[in-house]
PDB file of C-alpha atoms in Angstrom:
ATOM      1  CA  GLN A  28     -11.230  14.353 -10.526  1.00 78.00           C
ATOM      2  CA  GLN A  29      -8.907  11.917  -8.733  1.00 77.00           C
ATOM      3  CA  ILE A  30     -11.608   9.163  -8.879  1.00 80.00           C
ATOM      4  CA  LEU A  31     -11.945   9.775 -12.612  1.00 86.00           C
ATOM      5  CA  LYS A  32      -8.163   9.463 -12.962  1.00 85.00           C
ATOM      6  CA  LYS A  33      -8.313   6.073 -11.102  1.00 84.00           C
ATOM      7  CA  VAL A  34     -11.111   4.875 -13.387  1.00 88.00           C
ATOM      8  CA  ASN A  35      -9.121   5.982 -16.385  1.00 92.00           C
ATOM      9  CA  GLU A  36      -6.077   4.001 -15.175  1.00 90.00           C
ATOM     10  CA  ALA A  37      -8.180   0.896 -14.569  1.00 91.00           C
ATOM     11  CA  PHE A  38      -9.648   0.984 -18.090  1.00 93.00           C
ATOM     12  CA  LYS A  39      -6.258   1.653 -19.690  1.00 95.00           C
ATOM     13  CA  SER A  40      -4.977  -1.433 -17.870  1.00 93.00           C
ATOM     14  CA  PHE A  41      -8.045  -3.423 -18.944  1.00 93.00           C
ATOM     15  CA  PHE A  42      -7.572  -2.553 -22.620  1.00 93.00           C
ATOM     16  CA  GLY A  43      -3.822  -3.146 -22.332  1.00 92.00           C
ATOM     17  CA  LEU A  44      -4.449  -6.696 -21.003  1.00 92.00           C
ATOM     18  CA  ILE A  45      -6.893  -7.319 -23.891  1.00 92.00           C
ATOM     19  CA  SER A  46      -4.179  -6.371 -26.443  1.00 92.00           C
ATOM     20  CA  LEU A  47      -1.711  -8.639 -24.628  1.00 91.00           C
ATOM     21  CA  ALA A  48      -4.235 -11.447 -24.696  1.00 91.00           C
ATOM     22  CA  LYS A  49      -4.699 -11.000 -28.499  1.00 91.00           C
ATOM     23  CA  GLN A  50      -0.921 -11.405 -28.864  1.00 91.00           C
ATOM     24  CA  GLY A  51      -1.091 -14.608 -26.820  1.00 88.00           C
ATOM     25  CA  LYS A  52       0.935 -13.166 -23.851  1.00 89.00           C
ATOM     26  CA  TYR A  53      -1.934 -13.155 -21.345  1.00 88.00           C
ATOM     27  CA  ASP A  54      -4.911 -15.445 -20.450  1.00 88.00           C
ATOM     28  CA  HIS A  55      -8.332 -14.258 -21.714  1.00 85.00           C
ATOM     29  CA  LYS A  56     -10.094 -15.848 -18.742  1.00 87.00           C
ATOM     30  CA  ALA A  57      -8.103 -13.740 -16.231  1.00 87.00           C
ATOM     31  CA  ILE A  58      -9.312 -10.429 -17.756  1.00 90.00           C
ATOM     32  CA  SER A  59     -12.463  -8.772 -16.492  1.00 90.00           C
ATOM     33  CA  ILE A  60     -13.866  -5.295 -17.022  1.00 91.00           C
ATOM     34  CA  PRO A  61     -13.384  -2.911 -13.991  1.00 90.00           C
ATOM     35  CA  LYS A  62     -16.299  -3.116 -11.551  1.00 88.00           C
ATOM     36  CA  TYR A  63     -18.320  -0.448  -9.757  1.00 86.00           C
ATOM     37  CA  LEU A  64     -17.486   0.234  -6.091  1.00 82.00           C
ATOM     38  CA  LYS A  65     -19.805  -1.659  -3.743  1.00 82.00           C
ATOM     39  CA  LYS A  66     -22.681   0.322  -2.367  1.00 83.00           C
ATOM     40  CA  ASP A  67     -21.250   0.240   1.183  1.00 81.00           C
ATOM     41  CA  GLY A  68     -17.624   0.415  -0.135  1.00 83.00           C
ATOM     42  CA  PHE A  69     -15.050   3.090   0.464  1.00 87.00           C
ATOM     43  CA  HIS A  70     -12.804   4.884  -2.040  1.00 84.00           C
ATOM     44  CA  SER A  71      -9.396   6.241  -1.387  1.00 86.00           C
ATOM     45  CA  LEU A  72      -9.098  10.029  -0.911  1.00 86.00           C
ATOM     46  CA  ILE A  73      -6.350  11.624  -3.015  1.00 88.00           C
ATOM     47  CA  ILE A  74      -5.263  15.167  -2.117  1.00 87.00           C
ATOM     48  CA  GLY A  75      -3.097  16.853  -4.748  1.00 83.00           C
ATOM     49  CA  GLN A  76      -2.634  20.391  -3.357  1.00 80.00           C
ATOM     50  CA  ILE A  77      -0.775  20.098  -0.099  1.00 81.00           C
ATOM     51  CA  ARG A  78      -0.433  22.954   2.417  1.00 81.00           C
ATOM     52  CA  ILE A  79       1.600  21.986   5.469  1.00 83.00           C
ATOM     53  CA  ASP A  80       1.611  24.099   8.627  1.00 83.00           C
ATOM     54  CA  GLY A  81       4.645  23.186  10.649  1.00 82.00           C
ATOM     55  CA  ASN A  82       4.351  19.405  10.830  1.00 86.00           C
ATOM     56  CA  LYS A  83       0.520  19.232  10.446  1.00 88.00           C
ATOM     57  CA  PHE A  84      -1.644  18.815   7.361  1.00 87.00           C
ATOM     58  CA  THR A  85      -5.342  19.646   7.519  1.00 88.00           C
ATOM     59  CA  ILE A  86      -7.658  17.740   5.147  1.00 87.00           C
ATOM     60  CA  PRO A  87      -9.486  20.275   2.944  1.00 86.00           C
ATOM     61  CA  TYR A  88     -13.278  20.472   3.224  1.00 84.00           C
ATOM     62  CA  SER A  89     -15.984  22.294   1.341  1.00 86.00           C
ATOM     63  CA  ARG A  90     -17.448  25.374   3.029  1.00 88.00           C
ATOM     64  CA  LEU A  91     -20.741  23.633   3.690  1.00 92.00           C
ATOM     65  CA  PHE A  92     -19.000  20.658   5.261  1.00 88.00           C
ATOM     66  CA  LYS A  93     -16.793  22.904   7.401  1.00 87.00           C
ATOM     67  CA  LYS A  94     -19.858  24.372   9.074  1.00 90.00           C
ATOM     68  CA  THR A  95     -20.939  21.014  10.588  1.00 92.00           C
ATOM     69  CA  HIS A  96     -17.667  19.124  11.052  1.00 91.00           C
ATOM     70  CA  LYS A  97     -14.409  19.712  12.894  1.00 91.00           C
ATOM     71  CA  PRO A  98     -11.159  19.825  10.923  1.00 88.00           C
ATOM     72  CA  ILE A  99      -9.057  16.674  10.670  1.00 87.00           C
ATOM     73  CA  THR A 100      -5.314  17.173  10.869  1.00 88.00           C
ATOM     74  CA  ILE A 101      -2.640  14.598  10.060  1.00 88.00           C
ATOM     75  CA  THR A 102       0.887  14.797  11.556  1.00 90.00           C
ATOM     76  CA  ILE A 103       3.458  14.469   8.856  1.00 90.00           C
ATOM     77  CA  PRO A 104       6.255  12.022   9.754  1.00 90.00           C
ATOM     78  CA  PRO A 105       9.544  13.777  10.691  1.00 90.00           C
ATOM     79  CA  VAL A 106      11.363  11.996   7.865  1.00 90.00           C
ATOM     80  CA  LEU A 107       9.214  13.769   5.267  1.00 88.00           C
ATOM     81  CA  LEU A 108       9.364  17.288   6.694  1.00 85.00           C
ATOM     82  CA  ASP A 109      12.285  18.429   4.483  1.00 86.00           C
ATOM     83  CA  LYS A 110      10.746  16.788   1.336  1.00 86.00           C
ATOM     84  CA  LYS A 111       8.362  18.466  -1.112  1.00 86.00           C
ATOM     85  CA  ILE A 112       5.208  16.405  -0.821  1.00 88.00           C
ATOM     86  CA  LYS A 113       3.269  16.323  -4.065  1.00 89.00           C
ATOM     87  CA  GLN A 114       0.264  14.120  -3.123  1.00 89.00           C
ATOM     88  CA  ILE A 115      -1.299  12.426  -0.109  1.00 90.00           C
ATOM     89  CA  GLU A 116      -3.501   9.384  -0.553  1.00 91.00           C
ATOM     90  CA  ILE A 117      -5.680   8.128   2.349  1.00 91.00           C
ATOM     91  CA  ILE A 118      -6.652   4.463   1.760  1.00 91.00           C
ATOM     92  CA  PRO A 119      -9.401   2.903   3.875  1.00 90.00           C
ATOM     93  CA  LYS A 120      -8.581  -0.628   5.092  1.00 86.00           C
ATOM     94  CA  HIS A 121     -10.937  -3.327   6.561  1.00 82.00           C
ATOM     95  CA  HIS A 122     -14.196  -1.548   6.040  1.00 81.00           C
ATOM     96  CA  ALA A 123     -12.679   1.875   6.971  1.00 83.00           C
ATOM     97  CA  ARG A 124     -11.674   0.690  10.475  1.00 83.00           C
ATOM     98  CA  PHE A 125      -8.064   1.620   9.674  1.00 86.00           C
ATOM     99  CA  PHE A 126      -6.478   4.022   7.201  1.00 89.00           C
ATOM    100  CA  GLU A 127      -3.210   3.812   5.333  1.00 92.00           C
ATOM    101  CA  ILE A 128      -1.656   7.163   4.384  1.00 92.00           C
ATOM    102  CA  GLN A 129       0.666   7.244   1.428  1.00 93.00           C
ATOM    103  CA  TYR A 130       2.908  10.277   0.775  1.00 92.00           C
ATOM    104  CA  LYS A 131       4.258  10.986  -2.715  1.00 91.00           C
ATOM    105  CA  TYR A 132       7.177  13.401  -2.893  1.00 90.00           C
ATOM    106  CA  GLU A 133       9.897  14.430  -5.255  1.00 87.00           C
ATOM    107  CA  MET A 134      13.360  12.864  -4.961  1.00 84.00           C
ATOM    108  CA  PRO A 135      16.363  14.164  -6.815  1.00 82.00           C
ATOM    109  CA  GLU A 136      17.873  11.605  -9.152  1.00 83.00           C
ATOM    110  CA  ASP A 137      21.378  10.619  -8.085  1.00 82.00           C
ATOM    111  CA  GLN A 138      23.850   9.872 -10.836  1.00 81.00           C
ATOM    112  CA  ARG A 139      26.263   7.281  -9.462  1.00 82.00           C
ATOM    113  CA  GLU A 140      29.505   6.140 -11.027  1.00 85.00           C
ATOM    114  CA  LEU A 141      29.326   2.390 -11.046  1.00 84.00           C
ATOM    115  CA  ASN A 142      32.329   0.096 -11.262  1.00 85.00           C
ATOM    116  CA  ASP A 143      31.583  -2.657 -13.726  1.00 86.00           C
ATOM    117  CA  GLN A 144      34.378  -4.756 -12.349  1.00 89.00           C
ATOM    118  CA  LYS A 145      32.587  -5.340  -8.972  1.00 91.00           C
ATOM    119  CA  ALA A 146      29.555  -7.578  -8.468  1.00 93.00           C
ATOM    120  CA  LEU A 147      27.401  -9.006  -5.683  1.00 93.00           C
ATOM    121  CA  ALA A 148      25.950 -12.519  -5.828  1.00 95.00           C
ATOM    122  CA  ILE A 149      22.796 -13.143  -3.715  1.00 96.00           C
ATOM    123  CA  ASP A 150      21.491 -16.550  -2.823  1.00 95.00           C
ATOM    124  CA  LEU A 151      17.973 -16.319  -1.327  1.00 94.00           C
ATOM    125  CA  GLY A 152      16.915 -18.988   1.191  1.00 90.00           C
ATOM    126  CA  LEU A 153      14.624 -19.771   4.160  1.00 84.00           C
ATOM    127  CA  ASN A 154      16.750 -20.033   7.346  1.00 89.00           C
ATOM    128  CA  ASN A 155      19.139 -17.427   5.848  1.00 92.00           C
ATOM    129  CA  VAL A 156      17.172 -14.793   3.945  1.00 92.00           C
ATOM    130  CA  ALA A 157      20.213 -13.955   1.875  1.00 94.00           C
ATOM    131  CA  THR A 158      23.797 -15.273   1.590  1.00 95.00           C
ATOM    132  CA  CYS A 159      25.871 -12.662  -0.265  1.00 95.00           C
ATOM    133  CA  VAL A 160      29.333 -12.805  -1.785  1.00 96.00           C
ATOM    134  CA  THR A 161      31.159  -9.905  -3.524  1.00 94.00           C
ATOM    135  CA  SER A 162      33.630 -10.165  -6.332  1.00 92.00           C
ATOM    136  CA  ASP A 163      36.202  -8.881  -3.842  1.00 91.00           C
ATOM    137  CA  GLY A 164      35.839 -12.045  -1.796  1.00 90.00           C
ATOM    138  CA  ARG A 165      33.890 -10.484   1.066  1.00 94.00           C
ATOM    139  CA  SER A 166      30.696 -12.292   2.261  1.00 95.00           C
ATOM    140  CA  PHE A 167      27.843 -11.813   4.630  1.00 94.00           C
ATOM    141  CA  ILE A 168      24.678 -13.641   5.722  1.00 95.00           C
ATOM    142  CA  ILE A 169      21.258 -12.128   6.593  1.00 93.00           C
ATOM    143  CA  ASP A 170      19.676 -14.318   9.248  1.00 93.00           C
ATOM    144  CA  GLY A 171      16.038 -15.159   8.474  1.00 91.00           C
ATOM    145  CA  ARG A 172      15.119 -17.374  11.438  1.00 92.00           C
ATOM    146  CA  ARG A 173      13.544 -14.463  13.448  1.00 91.00           C
ATOM    147  CA  LEU A 174      11.488 -13.375  10.410  1.00 91.00           C
ATOM    148  CA  LYS A 175      10.468 -17.025   9.814  1.00 92.00           C
ATOM    149  CA  SER A 176       9.393 -17.310  13.497  1.00 93.00           C
ATOM    150  CA  ILE A 177       7.246 -14.190  13.240  1.00 93.00           C
ATOM    151  CA  ASN A 178       5.636 -15.398  10.037  1.00 93.00           C
ATOM    152  CA  GLN A 179       4.964 -18.813  11.574  1.00 94.00           C
ATOM    153  CA  TRP A 180       3.268 -17.210  14.634  1.00 95.00           C
ATOM    154  CA  PHE A 181       1.176 -14.972  12.366  1.00 96.00           C
ATOM    155  CA  ASN A 182      -0.048 -17.934  10.332  1.00 96.00           C
ATOM    156  CA  LYS A 183      -0.855 -19.977  13.428  1.00 97.00           C
ATOM    157  CA  GLU A 184      -2.798 -17.139  15.100  1.00 96.00           C
ATOM    158  CA  ASN A 185      -4.597 -16.291  11.879  1.00 95.00           C
ATOM    159  CA  ALA A 186      -5.633 -19.932  11.445  1.00 96.00           C
ATOM    160  CA  ARG A 187      -6.975 -19.969  15.003  1.00 96.00           C
ATOM    161  CA  LEU A 188      -8.987 -16.846  14.428  1.00 95.00           C
ATOM    162  CA  GLN A 189     -10.221 -18.209  11.042  1.00 94.00           C
ATOM    163  CA  SER A 190     -11.495 -21.382  12.592  1.00 95.00           C
ATOM    164  CA  ILE A 191     -13.488 -19.462  15.193  1.00 94.00           C
ATOM    165  CA  LYS A 192     -14.821 -17.264  12.394  1.00 93.00           C
ATOM    166  CA  ASP A 193     -15.777 -20.356  10.396  1.00 93.00           C
ATOM    167  CA  LYS A 194     -17.718 -21.901  13.335  1.00 94.00           C
ATOM    168  CA  GLN A 195     -19.658 -18.648  13.729  1.00 94.00           C
ATOM    169  CA  LYS A 196     -20.249 -18.465   9.923  1.00 92.00           C
ATOM    170  CA  ILE A 197     -18.780 -14.963   9.644  1.00 90.00           C
ATOM    171  CA  LYS A 198     -17.799 -14.078   6.064  1.00 87.00           C
ATOM    172  CA  VAL A 199     -15.875 -10.736   6.493  1.00 85.00           C
ATOM    173  CA  THR A 200     -12.415 -10.043   8.106  1.00 85.00           C
ATOM    174  CA  THR A 201     -12.913  -9.689  11.873  1.00 86.00           C
ATOM    175  CA  ARG A 202     -11.466  -6.860  13.927  1.00 86.00           C
ATOM    176  CA  LYS A 203      -8.920  -9.211  15.568  1.00 90.00           C
ATOM    177  CA  GLN A 204      -7.715 -10.397  12.203  1.00 90.00           C
ATOM    178  CA  ALA A 205      -7.392  -6.815  10.934  1.00 85.00           C
ATOM    179  CA  LEU A 206      -5.400  -5.933  14.118  1.00 86.00           C
ATOM    180  CA  LEU A 207      -3.177  -8.975  13.623  1.00 86.00           C
TER     181      LEU A 207
END
């Protein structure tokens, strides 16, 4: 059912883009019909009915599958234990070597009383990620040099791994690149 919902979303988006293209707001060449999943591809697993025992969640199986396989349990992060989780999505990454788990939960909507007389101006940059000034005259700077350094190291290391991969004529993402 969840896969059919994903296909429905993809086609609604496809037809929405076509109508935008007819209005001249989107490029026709950038639109393509949703494709089938590759034969050796992996689809995300979406679990809608959640039963949590303590801080563990067991992935539901069919009766036949339970006879031959051990149960898989996921530890729920402590931050989410007091929240009402509505859905868990397990997304395979890098040919299912890694998995990303997304938790969807309800959050109460907070009504805040805003003061229209106060404002915050943000100037985004490179060495300083953000330079901020309030209408009260207070200011602060968020330093970005450490983040810039991490990003530079990542790009350098990825380029090194990519050059090795190109020499060996490997087309897919390698394990080291995925770990990076």
